[in-house]
Amino acid sequence: MSLRHAILGLLSIKPMSGYELKKVIDESVGHFWAADQSQVYRTLADLVEGGLAARRTVVQEERPNMHVHSVTEPGLAELDAWLASPLRAPPTRDPFLARLFFADRLPPERLGELLDARSREVSEQLAALRAIAVPGEAADTGQALRLATLDYGITVAEAELVWLDNTQRLLERSAR
């Protein structure tokens, strides 16, 4: 997946400004596809230049003008082609696991600090995911799929916390 496909997908739901897109990314797909504000604006400009999105300016009296973007028919075709394309698993790169793999070089107390820090980080991510406002029942397939990705993020975070606890216990047993 690329950011362009995430943005095309979000614009297929409703037209948005770059500011709104960044906020929606953070509150929806951000747990599996993050982007900073400059990446969002750069990608929007590329999509408009390529004819995959359109931009209209909304004049505002008391604020700067707002540029609202919407997906075009070629943009929807690009999104549909991407959705139908074969998915190749990306190479896994996890800095924490790489660090943990070699962490036997650390003194035992530093190793515990490494695991504790990761546990705090994952707990914060889990709290942020659980805080995402979710309406009751899914009204349609799109809503059900979006809720499923949120559930995935929560499940993965919960599983990592269990794994971190198990790893800590394993280390405690091996230190004896």
Tab-separated table of C-alpha atoms in Angstrom:
chain	number	residue	atom	x	y	z
A	1	MET	CA	0.000	0.000	0.000
A	2	SER	CA	1.117	3.506	-0.596
A	3	LEU	CA	-0.076	6.716	0.958
A	4	ARG	CA	-1.641	7.636	-2.389
A	5	HIS	CA	-3.943	4.611	-2.162
A	6	ALA	CA	-4.874	5.401	1.438
A	7	ILE	CA	-5.731	8.974	0.433
A	8	LEU	CA	-7.683	7.852	-2.644
A	9	GLY	CA	-9.591	5.444	-0.403
A	10	LEU	CA	-10.394	8.126	2.148
A	11	LEU	CA	-11.427	10.580	-0.578
A	12	SER	CA	-13.712	7.878	-2.009
A	13	ILE	CA	-15.614	8.063	1.269
A	14	LYS	CA	-15.946	11.855	1.193
A	15	PRO	CA	-14.145	14.968	-0.110
A	16	MET	CA	-11.735	16.499	2.405
A	17	SER	CA	-9.122	19.185	2.852
A	18	GLY	CA	-5.519	18.219	3.553
A	19	TYR	CA	-6.005	19.158	7.196
A	20	GLU	CA	-9.114	16.966	7.457
A	21	LEU	CA	-7.321	14.092	5.707
A	22	LYS	CA	-4.457	14.180	8.195
A	23	LYS	CA	-6.918	14.115	11.073
A	24	VAL	CA	-8.884	11.217	9.541
A	25	ILE	CA	-5.655	9.290	8.850
A	26	ASP	CA	-4.619	9.690	12.481
A	27	GLU	CA	-8.055	8.575	13.706
A	28	SER	CA	-8.591	5.666	11.323
A	29	VAL	CA	-5.750	4.110	9.311
A	30	GLY	CA	-2.977	5.679	11.399
A	31	HIS	CA	-2.416	2.496	13.418
A	32	PHE	CA	-1.319	0.707	10.263
A	33	TRP	CA	-0.411	3.517	7.843
A	34	ALA	CA	0.970	6.710	9.342
A	35	ALA	CA	1.756	9.934	7.492
A	36	ASP	CA	2.866	13.392	8.483
A	37	GLN	CA	1.124	16.561	7.292
A	38	SER	CA	3.728	17.375	4.627
A	39	GLN	CA	3.419	13.865	3.127
A	40	VAL	CA	-0.363	14.286	2.933
A	41	TYR	CA	-0.109	17.647	1.133
A	42	ARG	CA	2.628	16.412	-1.197
A	43	THR	CA	0.609	13.315	-2.099
A	44	LEU	CA	-2.541	15.378	-2.642
A	45	ALA	CA	-0.640	17.665	-5.027
A	46	ASP	CA	0.650	14.621	-6.949
A	47	LEU	CA	-2.853	13.122	-7.139
A	48	VAL	CA	-4.309	16.380	-8.471
A	49	GLU	CA	-1.444	16.777	-10.963
A	50	GLY	CA	-1.995	13.189	-12.142
A	51	GLY	CA	-5.739	13.697	-12.553
A	52	LEU	CA	-6.600	11.181	-9.837
A	53	ALA	CA	-8.072	13.833	-7.535
A	54	ALA	CA	-9.650	17.240	-8.036
A	55	ARG	CA	-9.256	20.319	-5.875
A	56	ARG	CA	-11.702	23.133	-5.314
A	57	THR	CA	-11.174	26.219	-3.211
A	58	VAL	CA	-13.741	27.177	-0.601
A	59	VAL	CA	-13.502	30.871	0.239
A	60	GLN	CA	-13.814	31.528	3.958
A	61	GLU	CA	-14.420	34.925	5.494
A	62	GLU	CA	-12.533	34.744	8.780
A	63	ARG	CA	-10.050	31.995	7.942
A	64	PRO	CA	-7.700	31.159	5.098
A	65	ASN	CA	-9.337	29.593	2.060
A	66	MET	CA	-9.823	25.844	2.318
A	67	HIS	CA	-8.852	23.491	-0.510
A	68	VAL	CA	-11.205	20.518	-0.643
A	69	HIS	CA	-10.071	17.457	-2.565
A	70	SER	CA	-12.229	14.769	-4.109
A	71	VAL	CA	-11.399	11.604	-5.974
A	72	THR	CA	-11.957	11.596	-9.760
A	73	GLU	CA	-13.155	8.705	-11.929
A	74	PRO	CA	-9.532	7.906	-12.912
A	75	GLY	CA	-8.685	8.037	-9.194
A	76	LEU	CA	-11.423	5.531	-8.412
A	77	ALA	CA	-10.157	3.315	-11.244
A	78	GLU	CA	-6.632	3.505	-9.763
A	79	LEU	CA	-8.012	2.606	-6.316
A	80	ASP	CA	-10.040	-0.290	-7.726
A	81	ALA	CA	-7.026	-1.601	-9.670
A	82	TRP	CA	-4.921	-1.469	-6.511
A	83	LEU	CA	-7.640	-3.240	-4.497
A	84	ALA	CA	-7.815	-6.035	-7.096
A	85	SER	CA	-4.034	-6.416	-7.476
A	86	PRO	CA	-2.126	-9.283	-5.835
A	87	LEU	CA	-0.806	-8.468	-2.400
A	88	ARG	CA	2.841	-9.138	-1.738
A	89	ALA	CA	3.936	-9.320	1.859
A	90	PRO	CA	6.366	-6.487	2.569
A	91	PRO	CA	9.665	-7.290	4.223
A	92	THR	CA	9.357	-7.142	7.992
A	93	ARG	CA	11.461	-4.494	9.671
A	94	ASP	CA	10.903	-4.086	13.371
A	95	PRO	CA	13.505	-1.960	15.171
A	96	PHE	CA	12.399	-3.197	18.587
A	97	LEU	CA	12.776	-6.864	17.650
A	98	ALA	CA	16.172	-6.166	16.068
A	99	ARG	CA	17.290	-4.488	19.276
A	100	LEU	CA	15.889	-7.290	21.434
A	101	PHE	CA	17.640	-9.928	19.297
A	102	PHE	CA	21.025	-8.493	20.285
A	103	ALA	CA	20.084	-7.200	23.745
A	104	ASP	CA	22.003	-9.938	25.575
A	105	ARG	CA	24.889	-7.468	25.384
A	106	LEU	CA	23.030	-5.204	27.835
A	107	PRO	CA	23.250	-5.509	31.598
A	108	PRO	CA	20.169	-7.314	32.982
A	109	GLU	CA	18.645	-4.137	34.429
A	110	ARG	CA	18.884	-2.378	31.029
A	111	LEU	CA	17.215	-5.341	29.369
A	112	GLY	CA	14.310	-5.014	31.817
A	113	GLU	CA	14.125	-1.282	31.082
A	114	LEU	CA	13.987	-2.024	27.348
A	115	LEU	CA	11.029	-4.381	27.820
A	116	ASP	CA	9.293	-2.002	30.247
A	117	ALA	CA	9.657	0.918	27.825
A	118	ARG	CA	8.172	-1.129	24.994
A	119	SER	CA	5.332	-2.257	27.225
A	120	ARG	CA	4.518	1.372	28.097
A	121	GLU	CA	4.648	2.343	24.415
A	122	VAL	CA	2.304	-0.477	23.366
A	123	SER	CA	-0.037	0.277	26.291
A	124	GLU	CA	-0.270	3.895	25.108
A	125	GLN	CA	-1.010	2.739	21.547
A	126	LEU	CA	-3.662	0.376	22.864
A	127	ALA	CA	-5.294	3.145	24.905
A	128	ALA	CA	-5.328	5.420	21.838
A	129	LEU	CA	-6.953	2.700	19.725
A	130	ARG	CA	-9.557	1.967	22.392
A	131	ALA	CA	-10.342	5.698	22.615
A	132	ILE	CA	-11.351	5.922	18.964
A	133	ALA	CA	-15.042	6.697	18.899
A	134	VAL	CA	-16.945	3.809	17.361
A	135	PRO	CA	-20.677	3.917	16.686
A	136	GLY	CA	-22.756	0.909	17.700
A	137	GLU	CA	-23.470	-1.546	14.900
A	138	ALA	CA	-21.777	-1.308	11.533
A	139	ALA	CA	-24.230	0.371	9.169
A	140	ASP	CA	-22.693	-1.082	6.009
A	141	THR	CA	-19.836	-3.195	4.686
A	142	GLY	CA	-17.433	-0.242	4.592
A	143	GLN	CA	-18.084	0.571	8.235
A	144	ALA	CA	-17.736	-3.113	9.182
A	145	LEU	CA	-14.357	-3.320	7.440
A	146	ARG	CA	-13.120	-0.125	9.082
A	147	LEU	CA	-14.165	-1.498	12.478
A	148	ALA	CA	-12.371	-4.753	11.648
A	149	THR	CA	-9.083	-2.901	11.049
A	150	LEU	CA	-9.486	-1.133	14.393
A	151	ASP	CA	-10.162	-4.481	16.070
A	152	TYR	CA	-7.013	-5.857	14.396
A	153	GLY	CA	-4.917	-3.035	15.859
A	154	ILE	CA	-6.349	-3.623	19.326
A	155	THR	CA	-5.847	-7.392	19.089
A	156	VAL	CA	-2.227	-7.037	17.935
A	157	ALA	CA	-1.426	-4.578	20.740
A	158	GLU	CA	-3.027	-6.852	23.342
A	159	ALA	CA	-1.088	-9.839	21.988
A	160	GLU	CA	2.186	-7.914	22.085
A	161	LEU	CA	1.601	-7.010	25.732
A	162	VAL	CA	1.063	-10.695	26.560
A	163	TRP	CA	4.213	-11.576	24.604
A	164	LEU	CA	6.219	-8.891	26.450
A	165	ASP	CA	5.052	-10.289	29.813
A	166	ASN	CA	5.983	-13.823	28.700
A	167	THR	CA	9.394	-12.616	27.521
A	168	GLN	CA	10.024	-10.889	30.845
A	169	ARG	CA	9.169	-14.099	32.726
A	170	LEU	CA	11.406	-16.131	30.394
A	171	LEU	CA	14.294	-13.777	31.113
A	172	GLU	CA	13.688	-13.957	34.850
A	173	ARG	CA	13.801	-17.766	34.724
A	174	SER	CA	16.962	-17.792	32.601
A	175	ALA	CA	18.739	-15.411	35.023
A	176	ARG	CA	18.423	-17.880	37.893
